[in-house]
Amino acid sequence: MRIGSLNITSVVDGEVAIPTETYYAGHTNDQWREFTASMCHSTGNPVQTVGSFLIEGLPDRLILVDTGVGNNPTFPFAGGALRSGLAALGVHPDDITDVLFTHLHFDHIGWASLYGKPFFTNATYRCDQRDWEHFMATDYEIPAWEHVLAKPELDAPQPRLGPIADRIECWTGDSQLFPGLETLDAAGHTPGTTVLRLTDGGEEGLILGDVVHGYMELVADDWHLDAHENDEQALAVVYHYRKLLSDTQVPFVGSHFPGMRWGRFEGNDTIVDLPIR
């Protein structure tokens, strides 16, 4: 996706295909299929992508948004391909100047460190202060749903983020990190969940992170994800962005959209994938 002179590239680290009812109680794979063609042909489960967004075009910055699930994912997650994805773009991990986390769930921090060392050796890591305090608290324990999807001794925030603690810089809520890149408070999924707003040359785009996990949350009222820290807050954020995106038709992308493709509203209740440009 191009936004003015900014180039945002999806870098796939892996994927996960879990039955719909695991995410959304009372819903089925057939109902999810109404919103996307990306379903596993073997299991019928929806395929959700895991990865990062590479932002190029800001002066003296090469920015990576989120770091995927890491090099040793737990089934049903598959992948660990972020290194190869960056290499395919001619990017070495040492080239990254800034790593931005939309939030600190395990499938967004996987390559923050590797074998106890920062993976992006020259980068400043950045996240919302509220997420850092929540996930790095000494008494924090990953929730039950993460225990079956990850290896707590490796993937929990403390072991994964501890090695980069001395290079973390935090924002809180709405903030301008760099010219053309703003953080927007979207707390609910986690205490510091963030939407990133990119602007340049009169154009705009939003990286929604995990505000939604699929188009259906933006067009239907009864798709409520079962993994929010604060369900009421999270739903209010979904409804806010539903209206904003419908009214403005600004292009947007979610962290787990199939292929990490961008979309745009057409009318009040129809979303279309945007062509690669």
Short mmCIF file of C-alpha atoms in Angstrom, two decimals:
data_model
loop_
_atom_site.label_atom_id
_atom_site.label_comp_id
_atom_site.label_asym_id
_atom_site.label_seq_id
_atom_site.Cartn_x
_atom_site.Cartn_y
_atom_site.Cartn_z
CA MET A 1 0.00 0.00 0.00
CA ARG A 2 1.18 3.50 -0.83
CA ILE A 3 0.04 6.50 1.19
CA GLY A 4 1.56 9.54 -0.44
CA SER A 5 5.29 8.82 -0.47
CA LEU A 6 5.02 6.21 2.29
CA ASN A 7 5.21 2.56 1.35
CA ILE A 8 3.68 -0.04 3.70
CA THR A 9 4.52 -3.66 2.96
CA SER A 10 2.94 -6.66 4.68
CA VAL A 11 5.60 -9.14 5.81
CA VAL A 12 4.07 -12.54 6.56
CA ASP A 13 5.52 -14.46 9.49
CA GLY A 14 2.97 -17.28 9.51
CA GLU A 15 -0.69 -18.11 9.93
CA VAL A 16 -3.25 -19.84 12.11
CA ALA A 17 -6.43 -21.69 11.17
CA ILE A 18 -8.73 -22.22 14.16
CA PRO A 19 -12.47 -23.04 14.12
CA THR A 20 -14.65 -19.95 14.11
CA GLU A 21 -16.36 -20.78 17.40
CA THR A 22 -12.97 -20.60 19.14
CA TYR A 23 -12.91 -16.87 18.38
CA TYR A 24 -16.61 -16.07 18.22
CA ALA A 25 -19.02 -18.08 20.32
CA GLY A 26 -22.20 -18.99 18.49
CA HIS A 27 -20.75 -18.56 15.01
CA THR A 28 -19.66 -21.13 12.43
CA ASN A 29 -17.07 -21.49 9.70
CA ASP A 30 -19.83 -21.16 7.10
CA GLN A 31 -20.78 -17.77 8.54
CA TRP A 32 -17.15 -16.59 8.43
CA ARG A 33 -16.90 -17.83 4.84
CA GLU A 34 -19.46 -15.20 3.87
CA PHE A 35 -16.81 -12.55 4.51
CA THR A 36 -13.69 -14.11 2.97
CA ALA A 37 -12.54 -16.78 0.56
CA SER A 38 -9.49 -17.52 2.72
CA MET A 39 -10.57 -20.75 4.37
CA CYS A 40 -8.43 -23.86 4.86
CA HIS A 41 -9.49 -26.31 2.16
CA SER A 42 -8.68 -29.27 4.43
CA THR A 43 -10.35 -28.22 7.70
CA GLY A 44 -12.76 -25.52 6.58
CA ASN A 45 -11.36 -23.20 9.25
CA PRO A 46 -10.68 -19.52 8.51
CA VAL A 47 -7.06 -18.69 7.75
CA GLN A 48 -5.68 -15.72 9.63
CA THR A 49 -2.28 -14.28 8.79
CA VAL A 50 0.36 -13.34 11.35
CA GLY A 51 3.17 -10.91 10.61
CA SER A 52 4.46 -7.37 10.47
CA PHE A 53 4.13 -4.18 8.45
CA LEU A 54 7.26 -2.53 7.08
CA ILE A 55 6.94 1.26 6.74
CA GLU A 56 9.32 3.02 4.38
CA GLY A 57 9.47 6.68 3.41
CA LEU A 58 9.84 8.49 6.72
CA PRO A 59 13.16 10.36 6.91
CA ASP A 60 15.93 8.29 8.48
CA ARG A 61 13.44 5.63 9.61
CA LEU A 62 12.76 2.05 8.65
CA ILE A 63 9.87 0.96 10.83
CA LEU A 64 8.49 -2.47 11.60
CA VAL A 65 5.03 -2.73 13.12
CA ASP A 66 4.70 -5.85 15.31
CA THR A 67 7.01 -8.85 15.09
CA GLY A 68 4.83 -11.89 14.42
CA VAL A 69 4.67 -15.13 16.38
CA GLY A 70 8.39 -15.94 16.43
CA ASN A 71 10.70 -18.72 15.28
CA ASN A 72 9.10 -21.60 17.20
CA PRO A 73 5.31 -21.26 17.05
CA THR A 74 2.95 -23.64 18.79
CA PHE A 75 0.32 -25.52 16.78
CA PRO A 76 -2.14 -24.43 15.41
CA PHE A 77 0.10 -21.45 14.66
CA ALA A 78 2.54 -22.10 11.83
CA GLY A 79 5.37 -20.06 10.41
CA GLY A 80 8.31 -18.21 11.86
CA ALA A 81 9.16 -16.80 8.43
CA LEU A 82 9.69 -13.13 9.24
CA ARG A 83 13.44 -13.31 8.59
CA SER A 84 12.82 -14.69 5.11
CA GLY A 85 10.05 -12.18 4.46
CA LEU A 86 12.36 -9.30 5.26
CA ALA A 87 15.18 -10.85 3.24
CA ALA A 88 12.87 -11.07 0.23
CA LEU A 89 12.52 -7.29 0.48
CA GLY A 90 16.26 -6.77 0.81
CA VAL A 91 15.94 -5.79 4.47
CA HIS A 92 18.25 -7.07 7.19
CA PRO A 93 17.06 -7.02 10.82
CA ASP A 94 19.90 -4.61 11.62
CA ASP A 95 18.35 -2.11 9.15
CA ILE A 96 15.23 -1.62 11.27
CA THR A 97 15.39 1.63 13.25
CA ASP A 98 12.08 1.33 15.13
CA VAL A 99 9.80 -1.53 16.16
CA LEU A 100 6.26 -0.44 17.04
CA PHE A 101 3.89 -2.77 18.85
CA THR A 102 0.16 -2.34 18.34
CA HIS A 103 -0.16 -4.37 21.57
CA LEU A 104 1.81 -7.02 23.44
CA HIS A 105 0.03 -10.35 22.85
CA PHE A 106 2.40 -13.21 22.10
CA ASP A 107 1.63 -13.33 18.36
CA HIS A 108 2.78 -9.71 17.96
CA ILE A 109 6.05 -9.83 19.93
CA GLY A 110 7.52 -13.14 18.71
CA TRP A 111 10.65 -11.76 17.06
CA ALA A 112 11.28 -9.00 19.63
CA SER A 113 14.11 -11.14 20.94
CA LEU A 114 15.74 -14.42 20.04
CA TYR A 115 17.70 -16.63 22.47
CA GLY A 116 17.65 -13.90 25.09
CA LYS A 117 18.97 -11.11 22.84
CA PRO A 118 17.23 -8.30 20.94
CA PHE A 119 16.56 -9.54 17.42
CA PHE A 120 16.52 -6.06 15.88
CA THR A 121 19.87 -5.00 17.19
CA ASN A 122 19.78 -1.35 16.15
CA ALA A 123 16.11 -0.65 16.82
CA THR A 124 14.29 1.33 19.44
CA TYR A 125 11.24 -0.65 20.54
CA ARG A 126 8.05 1.29 21.22
CA CYS A 127 4.62 0.54 22.70
CA ASP A 128 1.87 2.10 24.79
CA GLN A 129 2.91 2.61 28.42
CA ARG A 130 -0.28 0.95 29.68
CA ASP A 131 0.45 -2.27 27.81
CA TRP A 132 4.04 -2.33 29.03
CA GLU A 133 3.01 -1.90 32.66
CA HIS A 134 0.24 -4.49 32.34
CA PHE A 135 2.12 -7.25 30.55
CA MET A 136 5.46 -6.77 32.29
CA ALA A 137 4.05 -6.67 35.83
CA THR A 138 5.73 -9.22 38.09
CA ASP A 139 2.40 -10.90 38.84
CA TYR A 140 1.18 -11.06 35.22
CA GLU A 141 0.13 -14.48 33.96
CA ILE A 142 -0.93 -15.18 30.41
CA PRO A 143 -4.64 -16.02 30.14
CA ALA A 144 -5.93 -19.56 29.73
CA TRP A 145 -6.63 -19.14 26.00
CA GLU A 146 -2.96 -18.30 25.38
CA HIS A 147 -1.72 -21.36 27.28
CA VAL A 148 -3.04 -23.65 24.52
CA LEU A 149 -1.62 -21.49 21.72
CA ALA A 150 1.86 -20.67 23.02
CA LYS A 151 4.76 -21.81 25.15
CA PRO A 152 4.55 -19.58 28.25
CA GLU A 153 8.19 -20.14 29.21
CA LEU A 154 9.26 -18.71 25.84
CA ASP A 155 6.37 -16.64 24.52
CA ALA A 156 5.06 -14.82 27.58
CA PRO A 157 5.86 -11.09 27.72
CA GLN A 158 8.49 -11.32 30.45
CA PRO A 159 10.88 -13.75 28.68
CA ARG A 160 10.18 -12.32 25.23
CA LEU A 161 10.39 -8.64 26.09
CA GLY A 162 12.80 -8.72 29.01
CA PRO A 163 15.85 -8.68 26.70
CA ILE A 164 14.68 -5.45 25.07
CA ALA A 165 13.52 -3.66 28.23
CA ASP A 166 16.46 -1.25 28.18
CA ARG A 167 15.57 -0.01 24.70
CA ILE A 168 11.80 0.47 25.16
CA GLU A 169 10.28 3.92 24.70
CA CYS A 170 6.58 4.32 25.43
CA TRP A 171 3.73 6.53 24.33
CA THR A 172 0.32 6.81 26.01
CA GLY A 173 -2.87 7.12 23.98
CA ASP A 174 -2.93 9.60 21.09
CA SER A 175 0.52 10.78 20.13
CA GLN A 176 2.58 11.81 17.13
CA LEU A 177 5.60 9.53 17.00
CA PHE A 178 7.02 10.92 13.79
CA PRO A 179 5.77 13.32 11.12
CA GLY A 180 3.16 11.32 9.22
CA LEU A 181 2.76 8.61 11.87
CA GLU A 182 0.36 8.94 14.81
CA THR A 183 -0.80 6.56 17.51
CA LEU A 184 -4.53 6.50 18.26
CA ASP A 185 -5.84 5.20 21.56
CA ALA A 186 -7.82 1.98 20.96
CA ALA A 187 -7.67 0.45 24.45
CA GLY A 188 -9.92 -2.52 25.10
CA HIS A 189 -8.45 -5.57 23.43
CA THR A 190 -5.53 -4.84 25.75
CA PRO A 191 -5.00 -1.83 28.06
CA GLY A 192 -2.82 -0.10 25.48
CA THR A 193 -4.07 -1.39 22.12
CA THR A 194 -3.16 1.15 19.47
CA VAL A 195 -4.23 2.08 15.95
CA LEU A 196 -1.57 3.65 13.75
CA ARG A 197 -2.55 6.52 11.47
CA LEU A 198 -0.34 7.21 8.45
CA THR A 199 -0.69 10.43 6.50
CA ASP A 200 1.24 11.91 3.59
CA GLY A 201 0.47 13.97 0.52
CA GLY A 202 -3.19 14.37 1.43
CA GLU A 203 -3.66 10.60 1.75
CA GLU A 204 -4.38 8.55 4.86
CA GLY A 205 -4.42 4.92 6.00
CA LEU A 206 -4.99 3.09 9.27
CA ILE A 207 -3.27 0.03 10.68
CA LEU A 208 -5.91 -1.35 13.04
CA GLY A 209 -3.82 -4.01 14.74
CA ASP A 210 -6.21 -6.30 16.63
CA VAL A 211 -9.08 -3.86 16.96
CA VAL A 212 -10.81 -6.33 14.66
CA HIS A 213 -9.76 -9.76 13.41
CA GLY A 214 -11.93 -9.78 10.29
CA TYR A 215 -14.29 -7.69 8.19
CA MET A 216 -17.39 -9.15 9.87
CA GLU A 217 -16.69 -7.24 13.10
CA LEU A 218 -16.93 -4.00 11.13
CA VAL A 219 -20.24 -4.74 9.41
CA ALA A 220 -22.23 -6.90 11.86
CA ASP A 221 -23.17 -6.38 15.50
CA ASP A 222 -22.98 -9.92 16.85
CA TRP A 223 -19.34 -10.85 16.13
CA HIS A 224 -17.77 -10.33 19.54
CA LEU A 225 -14.24 -11.65 19.96
CA ASP A 226 -13.73 -13.78 23.06
CA ALA A 227 -10.18 -12.57 23.83
CA HIS A 228 -10.57 -8.93 24.93
CA GLU A 229 -9.15 -7.70 28.22
CA ASN A 230 -12.07 -5.25 28.50
CA ASP A 231 -15.00 -6.34 26.35
CA GLU A 232 -17.07 -3.18 26.77
CA GLN A 233 -14.18 -0.90 25.85
CA ALA A 234 -13.14 -3.08 22.92
CA LEU A 235 -16.63 -3.11 21.42
CA ALA A 236 -16.90 0.67 21.75
CA VAL A 237 -13.65 0.96 19.80
CA VAL A 238 -14.95 -1.38 17.08
CA TYR A 239 -18.13 0.69 16.71
CA HIS A 240 -16.11 3.90 16.60
CA TYR A 241 -13.92 2.65 13.76
CA ARG A 242 -16.86 1.08 11.95
CA LYS A 243 -18.44 4.53 11.66
CA LEU A 244 -15.20 6.36 10.93
CA LEU A 245 -14.10 3.96 8.20
CA SER A 246 -17.56 3.82 6.65
CA ASP A 247 -17.93 7.61 6.66
CA THR A 248 -14.46 8.40 5.33
CA GLN A 249 -13.68 5.30 3.21
CA VAL A 250 -10.09 5.54 4.42
CA PRO A 251 -8.09 2.39 3.56
CA PHE A 252 -7.32 0.14 6.50
CA VAL A 253 -5.66 -3.14 7.39
CA GLY A 254 -5.88 -5.49 10.35
CA SER A 255 -3.00 -7.53 11.68
CA HIS A 256 -4.75 -10.83 11.00
CA PHE A 257 -6.59 -10.13 7.76
CA PRO A 258 -5.87 -12.91 5.23
CA GLY A 259 -2.62 -12.03 3.50
CA MET A 260 -2.57 -8.83 5.57
CA ARG A 261 -4.41 -7.20 2.66
CA TRP A 262 -5.85 -3.69 2.88
CA GLY A 263 -9.55 -2.95 2.49
CA ARG A 264 -11.96 -0.07 2.15
CA PHE A 265 -15.65 0.44 2.75
CA GLU A 266 -17.89 0.75 -0.30
CA GLY A 267 -21.17 2.05 1.02
CA ASN A 268 -22.20 1.52 4.63
CA ASP A 269 -21.89 -2.25 4.95
CA THR A 270 -19.65 -3.55 2.16
CA ILE A 271 -15.86 -3.85 2.40
CA VAL A 272 -13.65 -4.69 -0.56
CA ASP A 273 -10.02 -5.75 -0.74
CA LEU A 274 -7.87 -3.07 -2.29
CA PRO A 275 -5.53 -3.90 -5.16
CA ILE A 276 -1.81 -4.01 -4.45
CA ARG A 277 -0.28 -0.70 -5.48
#
